[in-house]
Coordinates of C-alpha atoms and ligand atoms in Angstrom, one line a residue:
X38 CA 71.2 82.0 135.7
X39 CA 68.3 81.5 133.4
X40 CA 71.0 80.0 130.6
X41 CA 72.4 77.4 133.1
X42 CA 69.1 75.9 134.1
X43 CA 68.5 75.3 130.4
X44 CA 71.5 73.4 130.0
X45 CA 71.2 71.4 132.7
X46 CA 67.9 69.9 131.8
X47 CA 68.9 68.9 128.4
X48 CA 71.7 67.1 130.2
X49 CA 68.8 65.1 131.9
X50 CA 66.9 64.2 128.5
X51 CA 69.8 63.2 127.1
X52 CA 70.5 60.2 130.2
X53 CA 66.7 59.7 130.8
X54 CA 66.9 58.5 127.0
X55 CA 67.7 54.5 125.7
X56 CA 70.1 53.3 126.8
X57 CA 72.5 53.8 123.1
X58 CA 73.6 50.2 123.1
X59 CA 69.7 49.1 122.7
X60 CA 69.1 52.1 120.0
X61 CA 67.3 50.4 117.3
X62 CA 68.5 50.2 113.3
X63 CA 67.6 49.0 110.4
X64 CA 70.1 46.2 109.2
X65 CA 68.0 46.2 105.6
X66 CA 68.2 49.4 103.4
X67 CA 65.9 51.2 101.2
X68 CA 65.6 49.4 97.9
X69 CA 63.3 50.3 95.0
X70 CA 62.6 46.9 93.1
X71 CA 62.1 47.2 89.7
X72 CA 60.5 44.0 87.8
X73 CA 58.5 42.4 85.6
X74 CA 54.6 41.4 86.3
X75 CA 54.5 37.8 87.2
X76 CA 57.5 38.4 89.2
X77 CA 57.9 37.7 92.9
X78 CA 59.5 39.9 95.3
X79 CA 60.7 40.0 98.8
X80 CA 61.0 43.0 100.3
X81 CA 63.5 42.7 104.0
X82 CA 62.7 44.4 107.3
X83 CA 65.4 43.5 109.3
X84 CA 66.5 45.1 112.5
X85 CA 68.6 44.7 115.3
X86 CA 67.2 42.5 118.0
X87 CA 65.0 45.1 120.2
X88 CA 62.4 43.3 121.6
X89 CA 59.2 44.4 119.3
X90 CA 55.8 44.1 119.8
X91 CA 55.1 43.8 116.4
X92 CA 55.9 44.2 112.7
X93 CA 53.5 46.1 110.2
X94 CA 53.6 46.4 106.4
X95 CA 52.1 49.1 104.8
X96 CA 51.2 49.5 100.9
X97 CA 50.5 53.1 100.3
X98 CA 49.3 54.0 103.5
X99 CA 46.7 50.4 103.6
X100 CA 48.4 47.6 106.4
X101 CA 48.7 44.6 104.4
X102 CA 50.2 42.7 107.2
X103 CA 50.7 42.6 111.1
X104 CA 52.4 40.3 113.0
X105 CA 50.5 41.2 115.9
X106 CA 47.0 39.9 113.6
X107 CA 48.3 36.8 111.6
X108 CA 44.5 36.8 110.6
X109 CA 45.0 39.8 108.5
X110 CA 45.1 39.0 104.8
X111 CA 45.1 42.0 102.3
X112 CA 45.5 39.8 98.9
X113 CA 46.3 36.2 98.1
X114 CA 49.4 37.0 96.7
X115 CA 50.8 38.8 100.3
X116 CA 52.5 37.5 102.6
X117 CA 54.8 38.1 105.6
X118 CA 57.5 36.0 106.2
X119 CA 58.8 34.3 109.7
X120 CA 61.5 36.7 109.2
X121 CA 59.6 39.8 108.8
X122 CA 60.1 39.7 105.0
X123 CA 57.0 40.2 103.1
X124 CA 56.7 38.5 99.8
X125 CA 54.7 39.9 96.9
X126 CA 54.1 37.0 94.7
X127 CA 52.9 36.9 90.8
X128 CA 52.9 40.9 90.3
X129 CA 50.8 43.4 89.1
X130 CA 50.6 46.4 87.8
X131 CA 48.7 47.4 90.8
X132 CA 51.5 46.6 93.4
X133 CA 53.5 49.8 92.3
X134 CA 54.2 51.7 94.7
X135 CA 55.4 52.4 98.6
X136 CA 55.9 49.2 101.1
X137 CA 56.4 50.6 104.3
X138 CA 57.7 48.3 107.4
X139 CA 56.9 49.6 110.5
X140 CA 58.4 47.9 114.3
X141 CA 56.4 49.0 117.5
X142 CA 58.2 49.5 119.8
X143 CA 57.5 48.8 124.0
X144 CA 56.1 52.2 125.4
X145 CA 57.4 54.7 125.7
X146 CA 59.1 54.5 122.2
X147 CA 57.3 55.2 118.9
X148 CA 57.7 52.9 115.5
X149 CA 60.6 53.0 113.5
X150 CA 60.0 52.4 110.0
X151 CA 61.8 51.8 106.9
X152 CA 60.3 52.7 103.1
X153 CA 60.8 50.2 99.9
X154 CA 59.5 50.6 96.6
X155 CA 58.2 47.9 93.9
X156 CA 57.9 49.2 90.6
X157 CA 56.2 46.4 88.1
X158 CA 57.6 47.2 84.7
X159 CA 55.7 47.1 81.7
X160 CA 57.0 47.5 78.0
X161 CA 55.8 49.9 75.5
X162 CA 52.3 49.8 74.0
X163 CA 50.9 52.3 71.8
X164 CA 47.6 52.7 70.0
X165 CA 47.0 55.6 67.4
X166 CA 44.9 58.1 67.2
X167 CA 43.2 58.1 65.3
X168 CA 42.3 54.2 66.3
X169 CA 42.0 53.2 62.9
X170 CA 45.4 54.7 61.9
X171 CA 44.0 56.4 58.8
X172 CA 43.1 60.5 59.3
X173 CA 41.8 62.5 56.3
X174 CA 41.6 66.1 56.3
X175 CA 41.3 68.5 53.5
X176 CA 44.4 70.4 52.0
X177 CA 44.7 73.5 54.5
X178 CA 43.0 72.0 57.3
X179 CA 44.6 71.3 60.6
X180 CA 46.0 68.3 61.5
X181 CA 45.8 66.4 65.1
X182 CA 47.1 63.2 65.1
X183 CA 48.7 61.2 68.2
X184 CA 49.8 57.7 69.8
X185 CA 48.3 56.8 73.2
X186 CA 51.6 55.1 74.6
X187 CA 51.7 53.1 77.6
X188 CA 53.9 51.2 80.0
X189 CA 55.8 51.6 83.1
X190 CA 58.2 53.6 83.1
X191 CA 55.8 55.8 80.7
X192 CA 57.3 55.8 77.4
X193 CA 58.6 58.5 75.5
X194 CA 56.9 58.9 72.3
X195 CA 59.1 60.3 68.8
X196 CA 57.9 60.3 65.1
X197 CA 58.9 59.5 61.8
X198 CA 57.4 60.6 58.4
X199 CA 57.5 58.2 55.3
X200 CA 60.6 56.6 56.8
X201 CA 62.4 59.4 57.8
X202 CA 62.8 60.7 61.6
X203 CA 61.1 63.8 62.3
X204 CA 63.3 66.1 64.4
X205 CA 61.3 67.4 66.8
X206 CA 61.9 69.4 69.7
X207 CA 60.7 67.4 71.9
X208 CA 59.2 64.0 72.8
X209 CA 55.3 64.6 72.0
X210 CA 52.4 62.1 71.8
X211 CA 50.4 64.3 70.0
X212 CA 51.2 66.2 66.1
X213 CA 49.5 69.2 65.5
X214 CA 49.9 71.1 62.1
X215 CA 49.0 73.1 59.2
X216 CA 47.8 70.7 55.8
X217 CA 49.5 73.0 53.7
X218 CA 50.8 71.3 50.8
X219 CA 49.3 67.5 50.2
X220 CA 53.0 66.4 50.4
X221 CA 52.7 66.4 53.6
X222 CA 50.1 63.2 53.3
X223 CA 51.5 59.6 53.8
X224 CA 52.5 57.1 56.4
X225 CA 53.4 58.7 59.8
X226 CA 54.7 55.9 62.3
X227 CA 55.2 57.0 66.4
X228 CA 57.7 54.7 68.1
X229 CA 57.4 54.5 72.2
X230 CA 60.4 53.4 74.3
X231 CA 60.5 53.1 77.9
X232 CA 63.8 50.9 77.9
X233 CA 62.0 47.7 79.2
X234 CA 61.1 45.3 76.3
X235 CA 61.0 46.3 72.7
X236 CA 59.9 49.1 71.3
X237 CA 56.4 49.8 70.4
X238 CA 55.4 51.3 67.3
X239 CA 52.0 52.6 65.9
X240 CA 51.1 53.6 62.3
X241 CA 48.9 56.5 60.9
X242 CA 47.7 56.9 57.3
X243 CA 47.3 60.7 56.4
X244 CA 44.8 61.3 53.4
X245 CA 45.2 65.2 52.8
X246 CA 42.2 65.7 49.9
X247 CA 43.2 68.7 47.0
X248 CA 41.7 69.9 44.2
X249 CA 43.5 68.8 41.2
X250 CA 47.0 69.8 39.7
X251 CA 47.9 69.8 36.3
X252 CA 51.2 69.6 35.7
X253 CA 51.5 70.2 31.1
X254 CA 54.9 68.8 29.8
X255 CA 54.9 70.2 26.1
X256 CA 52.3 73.5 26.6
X257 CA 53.0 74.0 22.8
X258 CA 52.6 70.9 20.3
X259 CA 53.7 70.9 17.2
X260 CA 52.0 68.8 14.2
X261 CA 50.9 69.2 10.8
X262 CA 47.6 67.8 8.8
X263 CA 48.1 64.4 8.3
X264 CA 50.0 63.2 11.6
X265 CA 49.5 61.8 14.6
X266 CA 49.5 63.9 17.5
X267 CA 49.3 63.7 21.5
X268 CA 48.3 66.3 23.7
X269 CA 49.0 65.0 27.4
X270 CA 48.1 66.5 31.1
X271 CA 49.4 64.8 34.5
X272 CA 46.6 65.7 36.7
X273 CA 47.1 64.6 40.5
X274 CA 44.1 64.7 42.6
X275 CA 42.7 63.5 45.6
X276 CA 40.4 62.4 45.2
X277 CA 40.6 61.4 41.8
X278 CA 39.8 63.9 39.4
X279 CA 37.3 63.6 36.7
X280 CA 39.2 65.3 33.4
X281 CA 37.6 66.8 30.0
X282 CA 38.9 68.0 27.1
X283 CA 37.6 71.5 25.2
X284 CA 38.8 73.1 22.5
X285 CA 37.8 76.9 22.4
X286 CA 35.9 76.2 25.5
X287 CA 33.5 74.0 24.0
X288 CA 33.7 69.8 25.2
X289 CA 35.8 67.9 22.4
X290 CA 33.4 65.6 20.1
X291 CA 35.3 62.0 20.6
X292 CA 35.3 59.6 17.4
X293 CA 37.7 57.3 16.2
X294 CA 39.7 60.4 15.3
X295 CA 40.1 61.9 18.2
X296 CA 40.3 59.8 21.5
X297 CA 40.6 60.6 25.0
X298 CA 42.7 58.3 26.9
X299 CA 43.9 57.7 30.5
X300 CA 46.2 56.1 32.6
X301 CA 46.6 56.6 36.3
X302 CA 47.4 60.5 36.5
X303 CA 48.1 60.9 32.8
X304 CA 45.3 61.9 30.1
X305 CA 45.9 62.2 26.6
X306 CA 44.0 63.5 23.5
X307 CA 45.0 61.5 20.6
X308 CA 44.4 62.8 17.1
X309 CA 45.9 59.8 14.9
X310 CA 45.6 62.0 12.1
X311 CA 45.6 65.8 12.7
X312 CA 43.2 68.4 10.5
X313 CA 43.8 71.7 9.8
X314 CA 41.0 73.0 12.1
X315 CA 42.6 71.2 14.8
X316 CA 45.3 73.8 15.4
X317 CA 44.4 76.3 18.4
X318 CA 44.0 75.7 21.9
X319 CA 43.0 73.0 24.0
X320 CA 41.9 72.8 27.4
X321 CA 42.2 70.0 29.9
X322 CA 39.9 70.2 32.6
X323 CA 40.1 68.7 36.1
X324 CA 37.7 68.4 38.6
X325 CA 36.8 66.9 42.0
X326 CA 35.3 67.7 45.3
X327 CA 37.4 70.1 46.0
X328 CA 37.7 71.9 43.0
X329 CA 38.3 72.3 39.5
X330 CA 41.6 73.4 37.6
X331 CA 42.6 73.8 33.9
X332 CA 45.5 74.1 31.6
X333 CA 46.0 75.1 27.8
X334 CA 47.7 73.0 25.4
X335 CA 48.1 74.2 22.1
X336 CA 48.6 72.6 18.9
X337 CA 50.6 74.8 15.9
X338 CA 51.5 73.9 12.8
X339 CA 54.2 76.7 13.1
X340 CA 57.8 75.4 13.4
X341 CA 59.5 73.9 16.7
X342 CA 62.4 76.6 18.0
X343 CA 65.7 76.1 16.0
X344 CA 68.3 74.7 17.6
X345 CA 71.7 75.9 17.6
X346 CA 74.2 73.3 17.0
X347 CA 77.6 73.5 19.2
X348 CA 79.8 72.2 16.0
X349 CA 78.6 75.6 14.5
X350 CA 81.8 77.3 12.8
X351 CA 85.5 77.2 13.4
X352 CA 85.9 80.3 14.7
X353 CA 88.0 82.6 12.5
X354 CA 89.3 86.2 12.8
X355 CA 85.8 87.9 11.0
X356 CA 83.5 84.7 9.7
X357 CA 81.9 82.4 12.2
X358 CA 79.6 80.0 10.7
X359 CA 76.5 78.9 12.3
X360 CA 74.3 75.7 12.2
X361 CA 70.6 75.0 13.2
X362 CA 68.7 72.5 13.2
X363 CA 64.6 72.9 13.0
X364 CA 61.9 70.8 13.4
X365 CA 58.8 71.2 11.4
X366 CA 56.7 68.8 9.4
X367 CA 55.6 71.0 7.2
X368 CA 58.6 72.9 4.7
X369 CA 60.4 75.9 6.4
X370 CA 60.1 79.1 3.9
X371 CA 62.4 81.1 5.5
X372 CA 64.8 81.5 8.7
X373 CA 65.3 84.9 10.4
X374 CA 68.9 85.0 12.5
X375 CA 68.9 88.0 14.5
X376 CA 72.5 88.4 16.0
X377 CA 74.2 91.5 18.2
X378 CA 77.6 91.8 19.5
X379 CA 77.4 91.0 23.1
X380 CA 77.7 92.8 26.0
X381 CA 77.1 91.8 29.9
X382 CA 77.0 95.8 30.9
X383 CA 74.6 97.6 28.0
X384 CA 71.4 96.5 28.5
X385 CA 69.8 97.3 25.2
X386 CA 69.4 95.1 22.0
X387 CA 70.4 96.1 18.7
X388 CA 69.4 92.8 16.8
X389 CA 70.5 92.5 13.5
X390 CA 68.0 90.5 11.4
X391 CA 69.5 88.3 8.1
X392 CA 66.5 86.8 6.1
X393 CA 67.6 83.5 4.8
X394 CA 65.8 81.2 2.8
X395 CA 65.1 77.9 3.4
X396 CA 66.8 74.9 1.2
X397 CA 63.2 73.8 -0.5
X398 CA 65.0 70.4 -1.3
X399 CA 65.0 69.2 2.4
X400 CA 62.4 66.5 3.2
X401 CA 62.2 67.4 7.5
X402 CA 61.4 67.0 9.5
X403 CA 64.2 67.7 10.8
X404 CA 65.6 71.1 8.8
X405 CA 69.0 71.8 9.3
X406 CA 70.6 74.9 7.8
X407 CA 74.2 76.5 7.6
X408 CA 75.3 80.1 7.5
X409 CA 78.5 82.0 7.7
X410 CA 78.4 85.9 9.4
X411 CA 81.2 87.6 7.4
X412 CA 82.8 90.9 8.4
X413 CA 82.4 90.7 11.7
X414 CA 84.7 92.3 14.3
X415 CA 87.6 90.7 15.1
X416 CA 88.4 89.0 19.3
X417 CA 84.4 89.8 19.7
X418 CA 81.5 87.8 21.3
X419 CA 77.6 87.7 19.8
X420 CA 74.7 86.4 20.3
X421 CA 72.1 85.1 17.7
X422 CA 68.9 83.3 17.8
X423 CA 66.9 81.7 15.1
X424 CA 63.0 82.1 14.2
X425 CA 61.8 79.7 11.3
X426 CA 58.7 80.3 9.6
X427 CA 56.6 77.7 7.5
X428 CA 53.1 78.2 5.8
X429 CA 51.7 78.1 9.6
X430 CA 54.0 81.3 10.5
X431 CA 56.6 82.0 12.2
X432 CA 58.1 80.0 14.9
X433 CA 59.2 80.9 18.3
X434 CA 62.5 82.3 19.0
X435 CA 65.5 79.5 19.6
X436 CA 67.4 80.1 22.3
X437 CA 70.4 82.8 22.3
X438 CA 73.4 81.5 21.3
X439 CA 76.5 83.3 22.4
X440 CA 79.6 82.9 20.2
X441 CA 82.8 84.6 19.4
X442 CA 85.4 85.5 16.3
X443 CA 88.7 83.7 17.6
X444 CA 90.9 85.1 20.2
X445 CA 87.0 86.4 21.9
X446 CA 87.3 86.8 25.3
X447 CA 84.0 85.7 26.8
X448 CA 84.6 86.6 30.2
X449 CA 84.7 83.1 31.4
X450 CA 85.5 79.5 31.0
X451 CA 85.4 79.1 27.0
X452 CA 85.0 75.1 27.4
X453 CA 80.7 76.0 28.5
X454 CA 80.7 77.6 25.4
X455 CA 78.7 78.4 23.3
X456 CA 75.9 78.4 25.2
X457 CA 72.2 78.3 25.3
X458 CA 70.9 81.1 27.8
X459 CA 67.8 79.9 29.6
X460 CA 65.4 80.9 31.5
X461 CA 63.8 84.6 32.6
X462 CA 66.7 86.0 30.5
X463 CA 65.6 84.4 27.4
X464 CA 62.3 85.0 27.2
X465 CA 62.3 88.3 28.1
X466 CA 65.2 88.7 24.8
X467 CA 62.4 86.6 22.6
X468 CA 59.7 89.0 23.4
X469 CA 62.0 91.7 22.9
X470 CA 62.6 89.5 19.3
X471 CA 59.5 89.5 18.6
X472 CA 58.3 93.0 18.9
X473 CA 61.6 94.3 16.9
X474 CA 59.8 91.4 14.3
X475 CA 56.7 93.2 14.4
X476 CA 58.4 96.8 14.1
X477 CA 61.1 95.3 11.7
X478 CA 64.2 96.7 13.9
X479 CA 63.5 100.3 14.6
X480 CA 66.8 100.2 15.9
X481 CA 69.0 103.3 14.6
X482 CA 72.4 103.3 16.5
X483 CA 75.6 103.2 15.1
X484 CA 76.4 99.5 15.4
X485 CA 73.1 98.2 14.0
X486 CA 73.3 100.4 10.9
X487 CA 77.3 99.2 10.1
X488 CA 75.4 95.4 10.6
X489 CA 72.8 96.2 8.0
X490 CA 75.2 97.9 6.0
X491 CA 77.5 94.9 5.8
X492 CA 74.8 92.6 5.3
X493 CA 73.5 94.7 2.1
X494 CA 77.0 94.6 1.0
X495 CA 77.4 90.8 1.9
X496 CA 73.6 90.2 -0.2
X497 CA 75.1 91.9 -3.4
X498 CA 78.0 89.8 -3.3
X499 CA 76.2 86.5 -3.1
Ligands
NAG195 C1 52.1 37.1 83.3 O1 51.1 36.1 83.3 C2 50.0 36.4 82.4 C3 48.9 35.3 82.6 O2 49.5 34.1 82.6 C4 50.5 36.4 81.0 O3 49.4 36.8 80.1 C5 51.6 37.5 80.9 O4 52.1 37.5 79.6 C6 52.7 37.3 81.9 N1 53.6 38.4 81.8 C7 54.9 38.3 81.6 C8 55.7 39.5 81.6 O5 55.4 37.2 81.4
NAG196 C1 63.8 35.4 105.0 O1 63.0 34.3 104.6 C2 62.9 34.0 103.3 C3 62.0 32.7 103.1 O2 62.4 31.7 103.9 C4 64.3 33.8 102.6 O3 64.2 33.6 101.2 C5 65.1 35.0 102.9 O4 66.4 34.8 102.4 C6 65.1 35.3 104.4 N1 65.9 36.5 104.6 C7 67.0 36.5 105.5 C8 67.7 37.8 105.5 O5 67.2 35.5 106.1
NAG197 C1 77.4 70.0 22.3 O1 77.1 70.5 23.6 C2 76.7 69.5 24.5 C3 76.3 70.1 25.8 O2 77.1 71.2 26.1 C4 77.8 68.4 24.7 O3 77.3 67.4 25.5 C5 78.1 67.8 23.3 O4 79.2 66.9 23.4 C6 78.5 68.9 22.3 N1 78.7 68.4 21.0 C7 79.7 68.7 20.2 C8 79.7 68.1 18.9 O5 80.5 69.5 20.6
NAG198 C1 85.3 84.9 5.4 O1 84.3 84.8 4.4 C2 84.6 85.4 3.2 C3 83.4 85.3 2.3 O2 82.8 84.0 2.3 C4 85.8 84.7 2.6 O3 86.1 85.4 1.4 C5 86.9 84.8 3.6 O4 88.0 84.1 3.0 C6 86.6 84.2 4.9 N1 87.6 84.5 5.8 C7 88.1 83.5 6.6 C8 89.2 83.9 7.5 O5 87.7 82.3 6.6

């Protein structure tokens, strides 16, 4: 019974209600209005002939206009129309935002109301931050740099470095990092884009300060008494570095002998005519701010490291002849080749060392020199390296040249060959050459002893 009476009294809302012929609706939709500042806009509130009282416009919960109150005036540039409309004239950025027309109704029916938007767009504008677009830190430091962007809609924000986009993960007004190396210092640009206008861009200088760096081209001069010589250090700095010379610790005395010169990152001590108690080391010192940092020139009189020249020898089945090429102002004495049979898998050396004198006739200084191994194995691959000594001593090692008696298989592409081993490799084999030097090859296997043995044999024929 209960059920029934329910029923029956909606049944009586629903006919007590208007009359659906004079059910009011909105003949203007919802529109968002997107436009530039200056810009006028009209904004509709039509609705099917209902009888009103009166129209309203809101703004953002303020009533700009009634039609009920003509007197009403909320800003110069509002306005409602004779047909309800209202007109927003010569916008702002203020006038973003909700417009909300409102009909009242006779009693006993409420307002209906209908919700626009006006969105005043604005391009991109950015301003660093730093304002002044230059930011200095120290090597190390952190780094917080950022562009203010603004505009309607608000702009997204993305960064390049020197030129070149940085790929980020996403769109950040503000960089914050680590100052680790100074290459990260330069021009840092942010671009904003909102998609009205242009975009906006905004620059940042980064300064990151370090202690000097001294990069040494030729650690090891060579010279003789008599010449002209250069010792040179590329110092980079920031900010600039203040650079002095010392030999054995001690400031160099500057005269017309010896001069210190510069230019931009590049210092040079010139001695147009080296002496004899020149030779030793030499320090270039840098300094700033930050700190101070130092590397060792020397200057020797002892020979450059022979070079091995690839037109060494046609190979044949036991005699492969090589050619070096030294160079040494003063008169090379004597050459030392020290040669093995190679081997990728035995990691030992068993250097044979030939002493061969120098031709005294040759004026340098370039030295070149010539020498044929005889009795070698036949289809095998060596290595040899040079060291030259002059009245200053004995050179550095040259580099390891690897060669073969013909038919030698060297285990790979013959046409790289021969080759000059570089590197870790090599210097590790010219300590190793120098210390069987010093102990004069206390080598005692097998192979080394049939070397020496044909060597001897090779000696008494000559
Ligand atoms: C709007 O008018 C102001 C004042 O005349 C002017 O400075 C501004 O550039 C104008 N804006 C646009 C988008 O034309
Ligand atoms: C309302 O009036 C304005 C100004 O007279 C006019 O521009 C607009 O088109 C009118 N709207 C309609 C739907 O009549
Ligand atoms: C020597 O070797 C170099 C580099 O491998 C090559 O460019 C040059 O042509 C060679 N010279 C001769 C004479 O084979
Ligand atoms: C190798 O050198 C020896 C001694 O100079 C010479 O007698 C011999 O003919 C040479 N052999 C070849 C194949 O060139």
């Amino acid at each position: 019974m209960y059920a029934l009476k329910m029923i029956t009294v909606q049944v009586l809302l629903l006919s007590s209600g208007p009359c659906s012929a004079r059910e009011p609706y909105f003949r203007s939709v919802p529109t968002t209005v997107k436009t530039s500042e200056n810009d006028t806009v009209l904004l509709p509130c039509y609705v099917n002939d209902l009888g009103y009282n009166a129209v309203r416009w809101w703004w953002e919960n303020q009533l700009v206009a009634d039609s009920s109150n003509p007197g009403l005036v909320s800003s110069p540039r509002i306005k409602m129309l004779p047909n309800n409309t209202l007109q927003v004239s010569d916008l702002q950025a203020e006038d973003t935002g909700e417009y909300k027309c409102q009909i009242i109704r006779p009693e006993p029916w409420g307002p209906i109301q209908q919700v626009h938007a006006i969105e005043v767009l604005y391009p991109p504008s950015v301003t660093p931050i730093p304002e002044e677009g230059l930011l200095e830190v120290q090597l190390g430091e952190e780094v917080v740099m950022g562009c203010s962007a603004s505009g309607v809609p608000h702009p997204i924000v993305t960064w390049s470095n020197e030129g070149e986009e940085m790929q980020l993960l996403d769109n950040r007004p503000i960089l914050r990092f680590q100052a680790h190396t100074r290459h990260l210092a330069g021009l840092y640009q942010c671009i904003a884009i909102n998609g009205v206008g242009s975009p906006a861009t905004a620059t940042i200088q980064l300064r990151i300060l370090f202690p000097p760096e001294i990069e040494v081209e030729r650690p090891w001069v060579h010279a003789a008494p008599g010449i002209r010589s250069e010792l040179v250090c590329n110092v980079l700095a920031d900010p600039d570095a203040k650079v002095i010379w010392l030999k054995n610790d001690v400031p160099v005395i500057t005269s017309t002998r010896v001069v210190e010169l510069s230019t931009k990152n590049k210092y040079t001590l010139l001695l147009r005519t080296v002496h004899p108690l020149d030779f030793g080391y030499f320090k270039c010192r840098a300094m700033n701010e930050l700190g101070v940092n130092e590397k060792i020139i020397q200057l020797s009189g002892v020979a450059n490291p022979a070079i091995f020249k690839n037109e060494s020898g046609v190979p044949s089945e036991t005699n492969y002849t090589l050619i070096w090429e030294v160079d040494s102002y003063s008169s090379i004495i004597e050459y030392n080749l020290l040669f093995q049979r190679y081997s990728p898998h035995t990691k030992g050396h068993e250097w044979t060392k030939l002493i061969i004198p120098a031709d005294s006739s040759s004026p340098g200084p370039i030295h070149s020199k010539s020498y044929t191994l005889t009795g070698l194995s036949i289809a095998t691959v060596y290595e040899a390296m040079i060291l030259s000594r002059n009245r200053f001593g004995w050179s550095k090692p040259s580099a390891i040249l690897r060669f073969g008696t013909e038919g030698a298989d060297f285990g790979y592409d013959e046409h790289v060959l021969p080759t000059e081993t570089k590197s870790e490799d090599n210097i590790i084999r010219a300590e190793l050459a120098a210390i069987l030097r010093q102990t004069n090859l206390g080598t005692s296997s097998q192979a080394s002893f049939i070397f020496t043995m044909l060597f001897l044999i090779f000696r008494l024929w000559v």
